[in-house]
Amino acid sequence: MPNDKINRGVIALLGISVYLSEPISGQREYIERVSKRGFKSIFTSLHIPEDNPNLFKDRLMELGTIARNNDMELIADISPKSLQYLGYSWETADQLLSWGLTGLRIDYGVSEDMIAKLSHKLKIALNASTLNQSALEKLKSFSLNLSSTEAWHNFYPRSETGLGREDFQVKNKWLASEGIKTMAFIPGDRKLRAPLFEGLPTLEDHRKVSPFTAYCDLHFKEGVNKILIGDVQLSDETLEQFYTFINEDCFLLRARAFTKDKELIAIMENAQTNRLDSARDCIRSMESREYGLIGKRPVEPEHMIERRMGSITVDNSNYGRYQGEIQITKTNLAANEKVNVIGEVIDEDKNLLKFISGGGKFKIKWV
């Protein structure tokens, strides 16, 4: 079998957002669950209301303990006033490390000299949207530690206000040339954040797409180094897709079956590999022919319909030596009397097909 790690390169770090407006005790189980599935980062906001700073302080300390116990970084968005509520100043902000924090997202109200000093004590996340060449050069003049500095894009709760792709790409290309890693947000799909409940993406393109598709877009196409879920929770189905990708190097594609052949349905649930000589129009299962996945039984012609994008097909006995080859179409193709259509990838996952390059693994989950 080929080593499909060539398909994806260094995987983007994955994380979640946890908001202190809700009790941490009710979020503990979810944090522990995503940690076991390969999530390594937590973002929280410390824009603390003046009327109840002690409540947020207690919740932050509890979240820090959970993050430390699950070996997850914890980076907090903090304002100068919130820092005061916690009993610290910028000069002593690094003492928050003892609470389980590993870094701070700093946007305004802090001098370049202080940011540079803090970068030698903990991780610093700068605002990618406002950072420019002159600001970065000034930070460098104070000996900014680039190895512990990242540039974080914002999320945008209101529809139609997310970033455009072209500007996003230009900024990220410049940041990469400066040796600074980038972070962007993608929406959730189980529990969206109030008050608009419209998702929390960085790119407007991602507002209506599935979280895993948005992740793959940022990872494969845009080269983003860290990707965080902006919303409160992911569905179990989406968590399974992330787990399969992170831990098994495999794309989990959800699909609906058109066949009642239980043996064939079960076969498709096995991990398969797209041929290294990846075809233009389809994903071709290497195992289906080279390793006899279908076996020697004849594949009788049936359901030879138009092959819409995302169709899962098996070549039937009319195709001679190609009999038994499994494919997933990457474009719309005409019906073929030699090809049985046994199922179709659901619409939410069809955009994933373009990321399964030669040597990439995939398997089907029937829904």
Short mmCIF file of C-alpha atoms in Angstrom, two decimals, residues 141-345:
data_model
loop_
_atom_site.label_atom_id
_atom_site.label_comp_id
_atom_site.label_asym_id
_atom_site.label_seq_id
_atom_site.Cartn_x
_atom_site.Cartn_y
_atom_site.Cartn_z
CA SER A 141 13.01 45.97 16.44
CA PHE A 142 12.11 45.04 20.02
CA SER A 143 13.31 41.44 19.40
CA LEU A 144 9.93 39.76 18.86
CA ASN A 145 10.28 36.00 19.24
CA LEU A 146 8.88 34.81 15.91
CA SER A 147 8.96 31.16 16.95
CA SER A 148 6.26 31.81 19.54
CA THR A 149 4.27 34.33 17.50
CA GLU A 150 1.22 33.50 15.39
CA ALA A 151 -1.20 35.60 13.33
CA TRP A 152 -4.88 34.88 14.02
CA HIS A 153 -7.71 35.85 11.75
CA ASN A 154 -11.04 36.87 13.29
CA PHE A 155 -14.37 35.08 12.97
CA TYR A 156 -17.43 36.89 11.64
CA PRO A 157 -20.82 36.15 13.25
CA ARG A 158 -22.88 38.16 10.77
CA SER A 159 -23.62 36.75 7.32
CA GLU A 160 -21.92 38.50 4.40
CA THR A 161 -19.16 39.98 6.59
CA GLY A 162 -16.59 37.18 6.41
CA LEU A 163 -13.31 37.65 4.57
CA GLY A 164 -12.94 37.25 0.84
CA ARG A 165 -10.54 34.57 -0.33
CA GLU A 166 -8.23 36.78 -2.38
CA ASP A 167 -7.38 39.19 0.44
CA PHE A 168 -7.03 36.23 2.81
CA GLN A 169 -4.52 34.59 0.47
CA VAL A 170 -2.48 37.74 0.01
CA LYS A 171 -2.20 38.29 3.77
CA ASN A 172 -1.32 34.66 4.48
CA LYS A 173 1.32 34.58 1.75
CA TRP A 174 3.00 37.61 3.29
CA LEU A 175 2.80 36.16 6.81
CA ALA A 176 4.34 32.88 5.61
CA SER A 177 7.19 34.82 3.97
CA GLU A 178 7.85 36.41 7.37
CA GLY A 179 7.92 33.01 9.09
CA ILE A 180 4.68 33.55 11.01
CA LYS A 181 2.13 30.76 11.31
CA THR A 182 -1.53 31.52 10.67
CA MET A 183 -4.85 30.55 12.26
CA ALA A 184 -8.38 30.80 10.89
CA PHE A 185 -11.83 29.82 12.16
CA ILE A 186 -14.44 27.52 10.66
CA PRO A 187 -18.09 27.08 11.71
CA GLY A 188 -19.56 24.31 13.83
CA ASP A 189 -22.64 22.25 13.00
CA ARG A 190 -24.22 21.13 16.27
CA LYS A 191 -24.42 24.08 18.66
CA LEU A 192 -23.92 27.47 17.06
CA ARG A 193 -23.07 30.53 19.09
CA ALA A 194 -25.67 33.13 20.03
CA PRO A 195 -27.03 35.61 19.27
CA LEU A 196 -27.11 35.20 15.47
CA PHE A 197 -26.56 31.43 15.16
CA GLU A 198 -25.12 31.93 11.65
CA GLY A 199 -21.78 30.21 12.18
CA LEU A 200 -18.41 31.72 13.05
CA PRO A 201 -16.13 31.39 10.02
CA THR A 202 -13.20 33.51 8.94
CA LEU A 203 -13.99 33.10 5.23
CA GLU A 204 -17.49 33.93 4.07
CA ASP A 205 -17.15 31.00 1.65
CA HIS A 206 -17.33 28.65 4.63
CA ARG A 207 -20.49 29.91 6.32
CA LYS A 208 -22.78 27.29 4.77
CA VAL A 209 -20.40 24.38 4.22
CA SER A 210 -19.69 21.46 6.53
CA PRO A 211 -16.93 21.97 9.14
CA PHE A 212 -14.76 19.16 7.79
CA THR A 213 -14.99 20.50 4.24
CA ALA A 214 -14.04 23.98 5.50
CA TYR A 215 -11.12 22.45 7.39
CA CYS A 216 -9.85 20.62 4.31
CA ASP A 217 -10.16 23.79 2.23
CA LEU A 218 -8.03 25.78 4.70
CA HIS A 219 -5.55 22.94 5.14
CA PHE A 220 -5.04 21.74 1.57
CA LYS A 221 -5.81 24.81 -0.51
CA GLU A 222 -4.85 27.70 1.76
CA GLY A 223 -2.05 26.19 3.83
CA VAL A 224 -3.36 27.53 7.15
CA ASN A 225 -1.31 26.19 10.07
CA LYS A 226 -4.00 26.11 12.77
CA ILE A 227 -7.76 25.80 12.36
CA LEU A 228 -10.24 26.37 15.17
CA ILE A 229 -13.97 25.73 15.40
CA GLY A 230 -15.50 29.12 16.18
CA ASP A 231 -18.87 27.77 17.28
CA VAL A 232 -19.68 25.93 20.49
CA GLN A 233 -19.92 22.29 19.37
CA LEU A 234 -19.50 19.84 16.50
CA SER A 235 -21.88 16.98 15.74
CA ASP A 236 -20.81 13.40 16.45
CA GLU A 237 -20.77 12.69 12.69
CA THR A 238 -18.36 15.55 12.04
CA LEU A 239 -16.14 14.54 14.96
CA GLU A 240 -15.93 11.08 13.40
CA GLN A 241 -14.75 12.62 10.12
CA PHE A 242 -12.05 14.59 11.91
CA TYR A 243 -10.97 11.56 13.93
CA THR A 244 -10.71 9.39 10.82
CA PHE A 245 -8.62 11.98 9.03
CA ILE A 246 -6.31 12.90 11.91
CA ASN A 247 -5.76 9.42 13.31
CA GLU A 248 -6.22 7.13 10.29
CA ASP A 249 -5.02 9.36 7.42
CA CYS A 250 -8.34 8.68 5.73
CA PHE A 251 -11.30 10.66 4.37
CA LEU A 252 -14.64 9.47 5.73
CA LEU A 253 -17.30 10.12 3.09
CA ARG A 254 -20.96 9.94 4.02
CA ALA A 255 -23.14 8.38 1.32
CA ARG A 256 -26.55 6.93 0.54
CA ALA A 257 -26.78 3.41 -0.87
CA PHE A 258 -28.71 2.51 -4.05
CA THR A 259 -28.01 -1.20 -3.79
CA LYS A 260 -29.37 -3.82 -1.40
CA ASP A 261 -26.26 -5.98 -1.76
CA LYS A 262 -25.18 -6.12 1.89
CA GLU A 263 -21.79 -7.66 1.07
CA LEU A 264 -21.00 -4.87 -1.37
CA ILE A 265 -22.17 -2.22 1.10
CA ALA A 266 -19.87 -3.72 3.76
CA ILE A 267 -16.92 -3.75 1.35
CA MET A 268 -17.27 -0.01 0.78
CA GLU A 269 -16.87 0.64 4.51
CA ASN A 270 -13.25 -0.58 4.30
CA ALA A 271 -10.46 1.94 3.80
CA GLN A 272 -9.39 2.15 0.16
CA THR A 273 -6.71 4.05 -1.71
CA ASN A 274 -6.98 6.32 -4.71
CA ARG A 275 -4.51 5.19 -7.37
CA LEU A 276 -1.26 7.12 -7.43
CA ASP A 277 -1.91 7.96 -11.11
CA SER A 278 -5.00 9.90 -10.08
CA ALA A 279 -7.64 10.16 -12.82
CA ARG A 280 -9.18 13.46 -13.89
CA ASP A 281 -12.82 12.36 -13.65
CA CYS A 282 -12.91 9.81 -10.85
CA ILE A 283 -11.31 8.37 -7.76
CA ARG A 284 -10.23 4.80 -8.55
CA SER A 285 -9.94 2.29 -5.74
CA MET A 286 -6.58 0.57 -6.03
CA GLU A 287 -7.73 -2.25 -3.77
CA SER A 288 -10.83 -3.04 -5.81
CA ARG A 289 -8.85 -4.62 -8.66
CA GLU A 290 -5.24 -5.09 -7.54
CA TYR A 291 -6.29 -6.70 -4.27
CA GLY A 292 -9.57 -8.29 -5.42
CA LEU A 293 -11.79 -6.39 -3.02
CA ILE A 294 -14.93 -7.58 -4.78
CA GLY A 295 -13.60 -11.13 -5.07
CA LYS A 296 -14.23 -13.46 -8.00
CA ARG A 297 -18.01 -13.34 -7.94
CA PRO A 298 -19.62 -11.91 -11.10
CA VAL A 299 -20.97 -8.38 -10.87
CA GLU A 300 -24.33 -8.48 -12.59
CA PRO A 301 -25.41 -5.34 -14.46
CA GLU A 302 -27.93 -3.24 -12.51
CA HIS A 303 -28.79 0.40 -11.84
CA MET A 304 -26.76 1.69 -14.78
CA ILE A 305 -27.90 5.29 -14.45
CA GLU A 306 -26.33 8.69 -15.04
CA ARG A 307 -23.26 9.07 -12.86
CA ARG A 308 -23.70 12.40 -11.11
CA MET A 309 -20.74 13.90 -9.25
CA GLY A 310 -20.18 11.79 -6.13
CA SER A 311 -21.61 8.59 -7.62
CA ILE A 312 -20.13 5.42 -6.17
CA THR A 313 -19.79 2.86 -8.91
CA VAL A 314 -18.70 -0.72 -9.57
CA ASP A 315 -17.80 -1.93 -13.06
CA ASN A 316 -20.02 -4.87 -13.97
CA SER A 317 -19.36 -8.01 -16.03
CA ASN A 318 -19.84 -6.07 -19.29
CA TYR A 319 -16.48 -4.37 -18.64
CA GLY A 320 -14.44 -7.56 -18.93
CA ARG A 321 -11.17 -7.38 -17.03
CA TYR A 322 -12.23 -4.12 -15.34
CA GLN A 323 -15.08 -5.93 -13.59
CA GLY A 324 -15.13 -5.10 -9.90
CA GLU A 325 -13.33 -1.75 -10.09
CA ILE A 326 -14.78 0.73 -7.59
CA GLN A 327 -14.86 4.41 -8.44
CA ILE A 328 -16.26 7.68 -7.13
CA THR A 329 -16.98 10.24 -9.82
CA LYS A 330 -15.50 13.72 -9.42
CA THR A 331 -17.70 15.20 -12.15
CA ASN A 332 -21.01 14.43 -13.88
CA LEU A 333 -20.68 11.49 -16.28
CA ALA A 334 -23.16 9.82 -18.59
CA ALA A 335 -24.76 6.47 -17.87
CA ASN A 336 -22.70 3.46 -18.99
CA GLU A 337 -24.08 -0.05 -19.47
CA LYS A 338 -20.80 -1.38 -18.08
CA VAL A 339 -21.01 0.55 -14.80
CA ASN A 340 -23.36 0.00 -11.85
CA VAL A 341 -24.15 3.00 -9.64
CA ILE A 342 -24.39 1.60 -6.10
CA GLY A 343 -24.63 4.84 -4.13
CA GLU A 344 -23.88 8.55 -3.97
CA VAL A 345 -21.87 10.74 -1.61
#
